[in-house]
Amino acid sequence: MANYNTNEFKGGLKIMLDGDPHTIVENEFVKPGKGQAFTRTKVRNLKTGRTVERTFKSGESVEGADVMDTEMQYLYSDGEMWHFMDPKSYEQLAADKTAIGDTHLWLIEEAMCEVTLFNGQPLAVSPPNFVEMAIKETDPGVRGDTATGGTKPAYMDTGAVVKVPLFIEEGEVIKIDTRTGEYVSRVKS
Amino acid sequence: MSDAPWQPGASLDVIKQSAALRACIRDYMQQHTVLEVVTPALSSAGSTDPNIHSFRAGNYYLHTSPEFPMKRLLAAYACDIYQIATVFRDGESGRNHNAEFSLLEWYRVGSDHLKLIDDVLALLQRVAQQFNRRCPAPNIIRYTEIVATLCEKSFQDVCVADVKKVFLHHNRSYPDAIGNDLDAALDLLIDEFVVAEFEPDQITVMLDYPASQASLARVSVNARQIPIAERFEIYWGRLELANGFHELSDSAEQRARFEKDQRIRRARGQQSVPMDEHLLQALASGLPDCAGVALGLDRLLMVLSNQQSIDQVLAFSTERA
């Protein structure tokens, strides 16, 4: 993997720090007129998701991280691993529990997901921003109640729990924003 | 930033303010009988300062400051002079840096750095008035004393490990690439623990720089018997605006400092840069006792026009050039 000099730093650059892949969130050039230049950064650890501040002496070089985002189709889970397929090459890869995180709540078969690969292996999986799911279980719908703004919990096959308006019925398909976990709308069948 | 890359970074309002700022400075200088001069941007010698990188232009170096030729003028004619110059520093780019920027370089004969601080503050006062800005009274702080306080020992005993300890104690990132470079460690210490605490509408004058950071300033001994540079910096908020010296006039000492710069450059594997023999000859022929200051006009404009980045006060920053 290529090395990057601090003067090549920019938001989104993937670098190796302390053995883990990181992405640069922010970087700022700092230099007193007569003194040493530094590059102050905020970096996010792609394994843990933690963001920390890190300062470099200008001119330092840092190893790049072999990290790439790729669109893959979710196939199935065997309980331990989640299996994805590259729709072009048909190559299959399996993501473990750490890489999947909470994303398993939003995985429905054949959905296209963004899989972040580190050294060719899944490091993180992002679900589509919106998914459509059928409600497995919820309290009976309150007819005609579209105005009060009340909500009730609805349970999905994946284990996700989404707050839905009172008029929604069991078995109905709803659209969910996976970034917030919130109900968006009813999907007319 | 405006959307398309062809568009200016600065609004028309800011461009008008930039023109007004220059007019105001010229007006002030005329009133104080300081002569405006022009010196070449292309020089056969470069800046040997290991932390300042000159651009090459054919067989010449683009100046990083008009300081050397202006001192030759001082040696020849001994009168107060100033210049508003575009200068070039390779590798400097960021929110407060642009590789090409405007310096007000200003010398007063028969003045030391302390007297010159009053002049610079008077100029800032005048400019602030023009822009309907309050120009607060300055806080005066001393570099070597601050370091001693932060490291909890006498300045002369402070070493790199002490500085690193301060960073670790405060849970801050410290780049080990600093190695044994004490001045680099001190620069970061000051930036992280001192400058970061400056209030936005506060003017700070920093005095008593360590002798190792004298650059082109005279060195003397302060009240605590510590050798210090007769140098100052002025900050407005967290922005470093100006750097001034009681100018070194000893040609032999100047040559020794250039040679030291060149040794550091070699050790760091940097490009070697010829020292300015014309300057050394001018010093040998006699530089009048004087003080000089370089003030970053783009940053001053950032303060006066309330802009957050240098790109917003330049018609076209290097990224748009």
Short mmCIF file of C-alpha atoms in Angstrom, two decimals:
data_model
loop_
_atom_site.label_atom_id
_atom_site.label_comp_id
_atom_site.label_asym_id
_atom_site.label_seq_id
_atom_site.Cartn_x
_atom_site.Cartn_y
_atom_site.Cartn_z
CA MET A 1 0.00 0.00 0.00
CA ALA A 2 1.21 3.51 -0.81
CA ASN A 3 2.46 5.89 1.84
CA TYR A 4 0.94 9.31 2.18
CA ASN A 5 2.79 12.46 3.17
CA THR A 6 0.94 14.89 5.45
CA ASN A 7 0.64 17.34 2.55
CA GLU A 8 -1.53 14.76 0.75
CA PHE A 9 -3.94 14.48 3.68
CA LYS A 10 -7.55 15.25 2.96
CA GLY A 11 -10.95 14.29 4.29
CA GLY A 12 -11.79 10.67 3.47
CA LEU A 13 -8.19 9.47 3.05
CA LYS A 14 -7.73 6.01 4.59
CA ILE A 15 -4.56 5.50 6.61
CA MET A 16 -3.11 2.93 9.01
CA LEU A 17 -2.58 4.11 12.59
CA ASP A 18 -1.61 1.81 15.46
CA GLY A 19 -2.39 -1.19 13.28
CA ASP A 20 -5.98 -0.18 12.54
CA PRO A 21 -7.44 1.40 9.41
CA HIS A 22 -8.62 4.98 9.95
CA THR A 23 -10.30 7.57 7.81
CA ILE A 24 -9.37 11.25 8.01
CA VAL A 25 -12.41 13.26 9.07
CA GLU A 26 -10.78 16.70 9.34
CA ASN A 27 -7.29 18.03 8.85
CA GLU A 28 -5.78 21.41 9.51
CA PHE A 29 -2.39 22.83 8.60
CA VAL A 30 -0.81 24.58 11.58
CA LYS A 31 2.40 26.58 11.35
CA PRO A 32 3.85 29.53 13.19
CA GLY A 33 5.47 31.93 10.71
CA LYS A 34 8.96 31.12 11.92
CA GLY A 35 8.45 27.60 13.16
CA GLN A 36 7.71 23.97 12.55
CA ALA A 37 4.61 23.01 10.55
CA PHE A 38 2.14 20.42 11.87
CA THR A 39 -0.98 18.76 10.57
CA ARG A 40 -3.71 18.39 13.14
CA THR A 41 -6.33 15.79 12.25
CA LYS A 42 -9.46 14.11 13.48
CA VAL A 43 -9.40 10.46 12.46
CA ARG A 44 -12.06 7.78 12.77
CA ASN A 45 -11.05 4.22 13.52
CA LEU A 46 -12.90 2.14 10.94
CA LYS A 47 -12.93 -0.90 13.18
CA THR A 48 -14.25 0.70 16.36
CA GLY A 49 -15.93 3.78 14.91
CA ARG A 50 -14.17 5.93 17.52
CA THR A 51 -12.96 9.38 16.47
CA VAL A 52 -9.77 10.76 18.00
CA GLU A 53 -7.49 13.74 17.43
CA ARG A 54 -4.07 13.05 16.04
CA THR A 55 -1.27 15.53 15.32
CA PHE A 56 1.49 14.89 12.78
CA LYS A 57 4.72 16.72 12.14
CA SER A 58 4.46 18.05 8.58
CA GLY A 59 6.40 15.87 6.19
CA GLU A 60 5.71 12.69 8.15
CA SER A 61 4.51 9.89 5.98
CA VAL A 62 1.86 7.39 6.96
CA GLU A 63 0.98 4.04 5.44
CA GLY A 64 -2.25 4.02 3.46
CA ALA A 65 -4.97 1.56 4.46
CA ASP A 66 -6.22 -0.86 1.84
CA VAL A 67 -9.84 0.09 2.41
CA MET A 68 -12.49 0.34 -0.27
CA ASP A 69 -16.25 0.68 -0.35
CA THR A 70 -18.08 -1.68 -2.65
CA GLU A 71 -21.73 -2.33 -3.47
CA MET A 72 -22.69 -5.91 -2.66
CA GLN A 73 -25.88 -7.87 -2.52
CA TYR A 74 -26.93 -9.46 0.78
CA LEU A 75 -27.62 -13.17 0.34
CA TYR A 76 -28.31 -14.84 3.69
CA SER A 77 -27.08 -15.39 7.22
CA ASP A 78 -26.07 -18.73 8.66
CA GLY A 79 -26.40 -17.35 12.17
CA GLU A 80 -22.70 -16.63 12.60
CA MET A 81 -21.78 -14.97 9.34
CA TRP A 82 -23.61 -12.74 6.90
CA HIS A 83 -22.99 -13.57 3.26
CA PHE A 84 -22.72 -11.02 0.44
CA MET A 85 -22.13 -11.26 -3.28
CA ASP A 86 -20.46 -8.94 -5.74
CA PRO A 87 -23.17 -8.64 -8.45
CA LYS A 88 -20.56 -8.28 -11.20
CA SER A 89 -18.00 -10.96 -10.35
CA TYR A 90 -20.40 -13.18 -8.32
CA GLU A 91 -17.60 -13.38 -5.76
CA GLN A 92 -18.97 -14.08 -2.29
CA LEU A 93 -17.70 -12.69 1.00
CA ALA A 94 -18.80 -13.27 4.58
CA ALA A 95 -18.98 -10.57 7.24
CA ASP A 96 -18.71 -11.44 10.92
CA LYS A 97 -20.71 -10.06 13.83
CA THR A 98 -18.28 -7.16 14.47
CA ALA A 99 -18.39 -6.03 10.85
CA ILE A 100 -22.19 -6.27 10.73
CA GLY A 101 -22.84 -4.47 14.01
CA ASP A 102 -26.45 -3.25 14.14
CA THR A 103 -26.80 -3.47 10.38
CA HIS A 104 -28.29 -6.98 10.65
CA LEU A 105 -31.52 -5.33 11.81
CA TRP A 106 -32.03 -3.89 8.34
CA LEU A 107 -30.82 -6.73 6.15
CA ILE A 108 -33.37 -8.24 3.84
CA GLU A 109 -32.34 -10.73 1.23
CA GLU A 110 -31.14 -9.34 -2.11
CA ALA A 111 -30.77 -5.81 -0.71
CA MET A 112 -27.78 -3.88 -2.06
CA CYS A 113 -25.46 -2.79 0.76
CA GLU A 114 -22.25 -0.79 0.95
CA VAL A 115 -19.57 -3.15 2.20
CA THR A 116 -16.30 -1.61 3.38
CA LEU A 117 -13.43 -3.98 2.65
CA PHE A 118 -10.13 -3.89 4.52
CA ASN A 119 -7.44 -6.04 2.95
CA GLY A 120 -10.23 -7.65 0.95
CA GLN A 121 -12.31 -8.63 3.99
CA PRO A 122 -15.56 -6.97 5.14
CA LEU A 123 -14.83 -4.41 7.86
CA ALA A 124 -18.22 -2.72 7.99
CA VAL A 125 -21.57 -2.98 6.24
CA SER A 126 -23.98 -0.11 5.66
CA PRO A 127 -27.58 -0.97 4.79
CA PRO A 128 -29.47 0.96 2.12
CA ASN A 129 -30.71 4.31 3.49
CA PHE A 130 -34.29 3.10 3.12
CA VAL A 131 -35.65 -0.41 3.42
CA GLU A 132 -39.15 -1.83 3.05
CA MET A 133 -40.17 -4.49 5.54
CA ALA A 134 -43.32 -6.35 6.48
CA ILE A 135 -44.42 -6.02 10.09
CA LYS A 136 -44.30 -9.35 11.91
CA GLU A 137 -46.14 -8.26 14.99
CA THR A 138 -47.85 -5.15 16.35
CA ASP A 139 -50.97 -4.19 18.27
CA PRO A 140 -54.14 -4.08 16.17
CA GLY A 141 -54.55 -0.94 14.11
CA VAL A 142 -56.77 1.87 15.38
CA ARG A 143 -59.00 2.61 12.42
CA GLY A 144 -59.09 6.08 11.06
CA ASP A 145 -56.63 7.40 13.62
CA THR A 146 -54.31 9.36 11.33
CA ALA A 147 -54.29 12.57 13.29
CA THR A 148 -53.40 12.01 16.93
CA GLY A 149 -49.70 11.36 16.27
CA GLY A 150 -49.55 8.47 18.71
CA THR A 151 -47.20 5.56 18.05
CA LYS A 152 -46.80 1.90 19.01
CA PRO A 153 -43.94 -0.54 18.62
CA ALA A 154 -43.85 -2.79 15.56
CA TYR A 155 -41.63 -5.88 15.46
CA MET A 156 -39.82 -7.02 12.30
CA ASP A 157 -38.52 -10.44 11.27
CA THR A 158 -34.96 -9.19 11.61
CA GLY A 159 -35.45 -8.23 15.26
CA ALA A 160 -35.78 -4.51 14.56
CA VAL A 161 -38.38 -2.59 16.52
CA VAL A 162 -39.82 0.50 14.83
CA LYS A 163 -42.28 3.03 16.21
CA VAL A 164 -45.22 3.22 13.84
CA PRO A 165 -48.44 5.26 13.78
CA LEU A 166 -51.44 3.68 15.50
CA PHE A 167 -53.36 2.96 12.25
CA ILE A 168 -50.70 0.54 10.91
CA GLU A 169 -51.73 -3.14 10.80
CA GLU A 170 -49.76 -6.32 11.32
CA GLY A 171 -48.44 -7.71 8.00
CA GLU A 172 -48.32 -4.30 6.35
CA VAL A 173 -45.16 -3.30 4.49
CA ILE A 174 -43.56 -0.07 5.71
CA LYS A 175 -40.64 2.08 4.57
CA ILE A 176 -37.94 2.73 7.20
CA ASP A 177 -35.02 5.15 7.26
CA THR A 178 -32.15 2.93 8.45
CA ARG A 179 -29.98 5.93 9.46
CA THR A 180 -32.46 6.92 12.17
CA GLY A 181 -34.42 3.68 12.52
CA GLU A 182 -37.62 5.67 11.99
CA TYR A 183 -40.83 4.86 10.17
CA VAL A 184 -41.19 6.86 6.93
CA SER A 185 -44.40 5.70 5.27
CA ARG A 186 -46.72 2.89 4.44
CA VAL A 187 -45.91 1.01 1.25
CA LYS A 188 -49.04 0.52 -0.88
CA SER A 189 -49.18 -3.03 -2.16
CA MET B 1 -16.28 28.54 -0.67
CA SER B 2 -18.19 29.51 -3.75
CA ASP B 3 -19.36 26.66 -5.93
CA ALA B 4 -17.51 26.77 -9.24
CA PRO B 5 -13.69 26.72 -9.37
CA TRP B 6 -13.54 29.72 -11.72
CA GLN B 7 -15.32 31.92 -9.19
CA PRO B 8 -13.52 34.20 -6.73
CA GLY B 9 -13.25 33.07 -3.13
CA ALA B 10 -13.78 36.60 -1.82
CA SER B 11 -17.08 38.48 -2.10
CA LEU B 12 -17.08 41.89 -3.75
CA ASP B 13 -17.53 43.41 -0.30
CA VAL B 14 -14.36 41.77 0.96
CA ILE B 15 -12.42 42.81 -2.15
CA LYS B 16 -13.52 46.39 -1.48
CA GLN B 17 -12.41 46.02 2.14
CA SER B 18 -9.05 44.72 0.94
CA ALA B 19 -8.58 47.82 -1.18
CA ALA B 20 -9.65 50.03 1.73
CA LEU B 21 -7.18 48.28 4.04
CA ARG B 22 -4.26 48.94 1.70
CA ALA B 23 -5.32 52.56 1.21
CA CYS B 24 -5.59 53.02 4.98
CA ILE B 25 -2.10 51.58 5.54
CA ARG B 26 -0.57 53.77 2.82
CA ASP B 27 -2.27 56.78 4.32
CA TYR B 28 -0.91 55.97 7.79
CA MET B 29 2.61 55.44 6.44
CA GLN B 30 2.55 58.71 4.55
CA GLN B 31 1.47 60.56 7.69
CA HIS B 32 4.37 59.01 9.57
CA THR B 33 6.81 59.75 6.73
CA VAL B 34 7.59 56.11 6.08
CA LEU B 35 8.76 55.69 2.49
CA GLU B 36 7.09 53.07 0.30
CA VAL B 37 9.66 50.97 -1.57
CA VAL B 38 9.62 48.13 -4.05
CA THR B 39 12.22 45.36 -4.06
CA PRO B 40 12.50 42.38 -6.42
CA ALA B 41 10.46 39.23 -5.92
CA LEU B 42 13.16 37.25 -7.72
CA SER B 43 16.39 36.83 -5.81
CA SER B 44 19.64 34.99 -6.49
CA ALA B 45 19.60 33.88 -2.83
CA GLY B 46 16.80 32.21 -0.91
CA SER B 47 15.67 31.95 2.67
CA THR B 48 17.94 29.53 4.53
CA ASP B 49 15.36 29.17 7.34
CA PRO B 50 14.78 25.39 7.54
CA ASN B 51 11.08 25.95 8.26
CA ILE B 52 10.48 28.19 5.25
CA HIS B 53 10.55 26.77 1.74
CA SER B 54 11.31 28.95 -1.29
CA PHE B 55 9.89 28.34 -4.75
CA ARG B 56 12.42 28.17 -7.57
CA ALA B 57 11.83 30.28 -10.67
CA GLY B 58 14.47 29.50 -13.26
CA ASN B 59 17.82 30.53 -11.78
CA TYR B 60 16.14 32.59 -9.08
CA TYR B 61 14.23 32.11 -5.88
CA LEU B 62 10.87 33.76 -5.35
CA HIS B 63 11.19 35.78 -2.16
CA THR B 64 9.56 34.44 1.01
CA SER B 65 9.76 37.96 2.47
CA PRO B 66 11.28 41.23 1.17
CA GLU B 67 13.43 41.47 4.30
CA PHE B 68 16.92 41.10 2.83
CA PRO B 69 16.74 43.70 0.05
CA MET B 70 14.93 46.09 2.39
CA LYS B 71 17.79 45.80 4.87
CA ARG B 72 20.19 46.60 2.02
CA LEU B 73 18.15 49.77 1.43
CA LEU B 74 18.38 50.55 5.15
CA ALA B 75 22.16 50.05 5.09
CA ALA B 76 22.41 52.36 2.08
CA TYR B 77 19.91 55.10 2.97
CA ALA B 78 18.98 54.73 6.66
CA CYS B 79 15.38 55.92 6.50
CA ASP B 80 12.03 54.46 7.59
CA ILE B 81 10.65 52.26 4.81
CA TYR B 82 7.75 49.91 4.15
CA GLN B 83 6.51 47.69 1.42
CA ILE B 84 3.34 45.76 0.68
CA ALA B 85 4.72 42.68 -1.04
CA THR B 86 3.31 39.46 -2.38
CA VAL B 87 5.52 36.69 -1.03
CA PHE B 88 5.69 32.97 -1.73
CA ARG B 89 6.16 30.00 0.59
CA ASP B 90 6.06 26.50 -0.76
CA GLY B 91 3.95 23.94 1.10
CA GLU B 92 1.90 26.43 3.13
CA SER B 93 -1.74 25.80 2.51
CA GLY B 94 -4.72 25.61 4.84
CA ARG B 95 -7.45 27.64 6.47
CA ASN B 96 -4.97 30.34 7.55
CA HIS B 97 -2.25 29.74 4.97
CA ASN B 98 -1.88 30.30 1.27
CA ALA B 99 1.35 29.68 -0.66
CA GLU B 100 1.15 33.24 -2.01
CA PHE B 101 0.20 36.01 0.39
CA SER B 102 0.59 39.70 1.17
CA LEU B 103 3.05 41.00 3.73
CA LEU B 104 3.36 44.49 5.07
CA GLU B 105 7.10 44.69 5.78
CA TRP B 106 8.01 47.77 7.76
CA TYR B 107 11.26 49.12 9.27
CA ARG B 108 11.87 51.95 11.69
CA VAL B 109 15.34 53.34 12.12
CA GLY B 110 16.53 54.10 15.67
CA SER B 111 13.84 51.87 17.11
CA ASP B 112 13.98 48.62 19.03
CA HIS B 113 11.34 45.88 18.90
CA LEU B 114 9.50 47.24 21.97
CA LYS B 115 9.03 50.66 20.40
CA LEU B 116 7.96 49.06 17.16
CA ILE B 117 5.20 47.12 18.98
CA ASP B 118 3.62 50.47 19.88
CA ASP B 119 3.81 51.51 16.23
CA VAL B 120 2.15 48.31 15.05
CA LEU B 121 -0.57 48.65 17.68
CA ALA B 122 -1.15 52.25 16.60
CA LEU B 123 -1.51 51.10 13.00
CA LEU B 124 -3.97 48.35 14.05
CA GLN B 125 -5.92 50.94 16.04
CA ARG B 126 -6.14 53.18 13.00
CA VAL B 127 -7.19 50.36 10.70
CA ALA B 128 -9.75 49.04 13.19
CA GLN B 129 -11.26 52.52 13.45
CA GLN B 130 -11.67 52.64 9.69
CA PHE B 131 -13.47 49.27 9.82
CA ASN B 132 -15.58 50.25 12.84
CA ARG B 133 -13.95 47.55 14.88
CA ARG B 134 -12.91 47.74 18.48
CA CYS B 135 -9.18 47.30 18.85
CA PRO B 136 -8.72 45.93 22.38
CA ALA B 137 -5.70 46.74 24.55
CA PRO B 138 -3.13 43.97 24.17
CA ASN B 139 -2.28 41.23 26.62
CA ILE B 140 1.46 40.86 26.93
CA ILE B 141 2.83 37.39 27.55
CA ARG B 142 6.33 35.90 27.49
CA TYR B 143 7.16 32.74 25.59
CA THR B 144 9.93 31.43 27.83
CA GLU B 145 7.94 32.11 31.00
CA ILE B 146 4.86 30.36 29.67
CA VAL B 147 6.90 27.31 28.75
CA ALA B 148 8.48 27.28 32.20
CA THR B 149 5.04 27.44 33.83
CA LEU B 150 3.55 24.69 31.65
CA CYS B 151 6.55 22.40 32.14
CA GLU B 152 6.91 23.33 35.81
CA LYS B 153 10.64 23.99 35.65
CA SER B 154 13.05 26.72 34.73
CA PHE B 155 13.04 27.38 30.98
CA GLN B 156 16.69 26.51 30.59
CA ASP B 157 16.08 23.02 31.99
CA VAL B 158 13.13 22.23 29.73
CA CYS B 159 13.74 19.37 27.29
CA VAL B 160 11.60 17.55 24.74
CA ALA B 161 10.54 14.92 27.28
CA ASP B 162 9.07 17.65 29.53
CA VAL B 163 6.99 18.99 26.67
CA LYS B 164 5.77 15.53 25.75
CA LYS B 165 4.78 14.99 29.38
CA VAL B 166 2.48 18.03 29.25
CA PHE B 167 0.74 16.58 26.19
CA LEU B 168 0.33 13.15 27.72
CA HIS B 169 -0.86 14.64 31.01
CA HIS B 170 -3.63 16.48 29.14
CA ASN B 171 -4.38 13.45 26.99
CA ARG B 172 -3.39 15.20 23.78
CA SER B 173 -1.78 13.73 20.70
CA TYR B 174 1.97 14.30 20.50
CA PRO B 175 3.81 13.38 17.28
CA ASP B 176 6.89 11.34 18.12
CA ALA B 177 8.34 12.40 14.77
CA ILE B 178 9.36 15.59 16.64
CA GLY B 179 12.27 13.55 17.93
CA ASN B 180 14.84 15.72 19.64
CA ASP B 181 13.75 18.99 18.01
CA LEU B 182 13.01 21.11 21.10
CA ASP B 183 11.94 24.18 19.11
CA ALA B 184 9.41 22.11 17.16
CA ALA B 185 8.07 20.66 20.44
CA LEU B 186 7.80 24.18 21.91
CA ASP B 187 5.99 25.46 18.81
CA LEU B 188 3.36 22.77 19.21
CA LEU B 189 3.12 23.36 22.96
CA ILE B 190 2.50 27.07 22.45
CA ASP B 191 -0.04 26.46 19.71
CA GLU B 192 -1.95 23.79 21.60
CA PHE B 193 -1.94 25.19 25.12
CA VAL B 194 -1.53 28.94 24.70
CA VAL B 195 -2.75 30.20 21.33
CA ALA B 196 -5.75 27.84 21.47
CA GLU B 197 -6.90 29.71 24.60
CA PHE B 198 -6.79 33.20 23.06
CA GLU B 199 -10.21 34.87 22.97
CA PRO B 200 -11.44 35.87 19.50
CA ASP B 201 -11.44 39.58 20.26
CA GLN B 202 -8.20 39.77 22.13
CA ILE B 203 -4.87 41.10 20.94
CA THR B 204 -1.85 39.32 22.33
CA VAL B 205 1.76 40.40 22.15
CA MET B 206 4.21 37.56 22.72
CA LEU B 207 7.70 38.50 23.90
CA ASP B 208 10.85 36.77 25.13
CA TYR B 209 11.27 34.09 22.49
CA PRO B 210 14.07 31.62 23.19
CA ALA B 211 17.44 32.54 21.70
CA SER B 212 17.21 29.41 19.53
CA GLN B 213 14.25 31.05 17.78
CA ALA B 214 15.91 34.41 17.25
CA SER B 215 15.92 34.07 13.46
CA LEU B 216 17.15 37.54 12.42
CA ALA B 217 16.69 39.22 15.81
CA ARG B 218 19.28 40.30 18.31
CA VAL B 219 19.76 38.16 21.39
CA SER B 220 19.98 39.66 24.86
CA VAL B 221 19.47 38.48 28.45
CA ASN B 222 16.15 39.06 30.20
CA ALA B 223 15.45 39.89 33.85
CA ARG B 224 15.61 36.20 34.73
CA GLN B 225 19.07 35.95 33.18
CA ILE B 226 17.74 33.82 30.32
CA PRO B 227 19.05 34.55 26.82
CA ILE B 228 16.11 35.66 24.73
CA ALA B 229 15.48 36.90 21.22
CA GLU B 230 14.55 40.57 20.88
CA ARG B 231 11.56 39.43 18.93
CA PHE B 232 7.77 39.78 19.20
CA GLU B 233 4.68 38.34 17.66
CA ILE B 234 1.22 39.88 17.60
CA TYR B 235 -1.94 37.76 17.56
CA TRP B 236 -5.47 38.95 16.96
CA GLY B 237 -7.66 36.23 18.37
CA ARG B 238 -5.88 33.03 17.47
CA LEU B 239 -4.48 34.42 14.26
CA GLU B 240 -0.77 35.14 14.18
CA LEU B 241 -0.63 38.50 12.45
CA ALA B 242 2.86 39.92 12.82
CA ASN B 243 6.42 39.01 13.65
CA GLY B 244 9.00 41.66 14.52
CA PHE B 245 12.65 41.90 15.42
CA HIS B 246 15.15 44.28 16.86
CA GLU B 247 17.25 43.59 13.80
CA LEU B 248 20.53 41.79 14.06
CA SER B 249 23.21 44.01 12.55
CA ASP B 250 26.29 41.89 13.24
CA SER B 251 27.38 40.43 9.90
CA ALA B 252 29.54 37.66 11.40
CA GLU B 253 26.74 36.54 13.71
CA GLN B 254 24.30 36.62 10.80
CA ARG B 255 26.64 34.45 8.71
CA ALA B 256 26.97 31.98 11.60
CA ARG B 257 23.16 31.73 11.81
CA PHE B 258 22.84 31.17 8.05
CA GLU B 259 25.47 28.44 8.29
CA LYS B 260 23.61 26.83 11.17
CA ASP B 261 20.40 26.91 9.08
CA GLN B 262 22.25 25.21 6.26
CA ARG B 263 23.57 22.50 8.58
CA ILE B 264 20.02 21.82 9.79
CA ARG B 265 18.81 21.71 6.18
CA ARG B 266 21.49 19.18 5.30
CA ALA B 267 20.69 17.07 8.34
CA ARG B 268 17.00 17.04 7.40
CA GLY B 269 17.80 16.20 3.79
CA GLN B 270 16.28 19.47 2.58
CA GLN B 271 17.27 21.31 -0.57
CA SER B 272 20.29 23.53 0.06
CA VAL B 273 19.71 27.24 -0.45
CA PRO B 274 22.49 29.80 -1.03
CA MET B 275 22.78 32.42 1.72
CA ASP B 276 22.35 36.06 0.76
CA GLU B 277 25.88 37.44 0.46
CA HIS B 278 24.49 40.86 -0.52
CA LEU B 279 22.75 41.06 2.83
CA LEU B 280 25.91 40.03 4.68
CA GLN B 281 27.90 42.71 2.85
CA ALA B 282 25.25 45.29 3.65
CA LEU B 283 25.38 44.35 7.35
CA ALA B 284 29.19 44.53 7.25
CA SER B 285 28.99 48.03 5.77
CA GLY B 286 26.73 49.03 8.68
CA LEU B 287 23.01 48.53 9.28
CA PRO B 288 21.50 51.41 11.27
CA ASP B 289 19.99 50.39 14.61
CA CYS B 290 16.48 49.46 13.57
CA ALA B 291 13.47 47.26 14.19
CA GLY B 292 11.34 45.60 11.54
CA VAL B 293 8.05 43.80 11.38
CA ALA B 294 6.20 41.66 8.86
CA LEU B 295 2.42 41.73 9.10
CA GLY B 296 0.17 39.33 7.18
CA LEU B 297 -2.39 41.50 5.44
CA ASP B 298 -4.69 38.69 4.32
CA ARG B 299 -5.07 37.51 7.90
CA LEU B 300 -5.63 41.06 9.13
CA LEU B 301 -8.38 41.28 6.53
CA MET B 302 -9.83 37.99 7.81
CA VAL B 303 -10.13 39.58 11.25
CA LEU B 304 -11.53 42.88 9.98
CA SER B 305 -14.06 41.31 7.62
CA ASN B 306 -15.01 38.41 9.95
CA GLN B 307 -14.04 35.70 7.48
CA GLN B 308 -13.14 32.23 8.64
CA SER B 309 -10.63 31.23 5.98
CA ILE B 310 -7.95 32.91 3.91
CA ASP B 311 -9.70 31.65 0.77
CA GLN B 312 -12.56 34.02 1.61
CA VAL B 313 -10.35 37.12 1.58
CA LEU B 314 -8.36 36.35 -1.57
CA ALA B 315 -9.73 36.86 -5.05
CA PHE B 316 -8.20 33.52 -5.96
CA SER B 317 -6.34 31.40 -3.45
CA THR B 318 -3.72 28.98 -4.76
CA GLU B 319 -6.37 26.27 -5.01
CA ARG B 320 -8.25 28.44 -7.51
CA ALA B 321 -5.17 29.86 -9.22
#
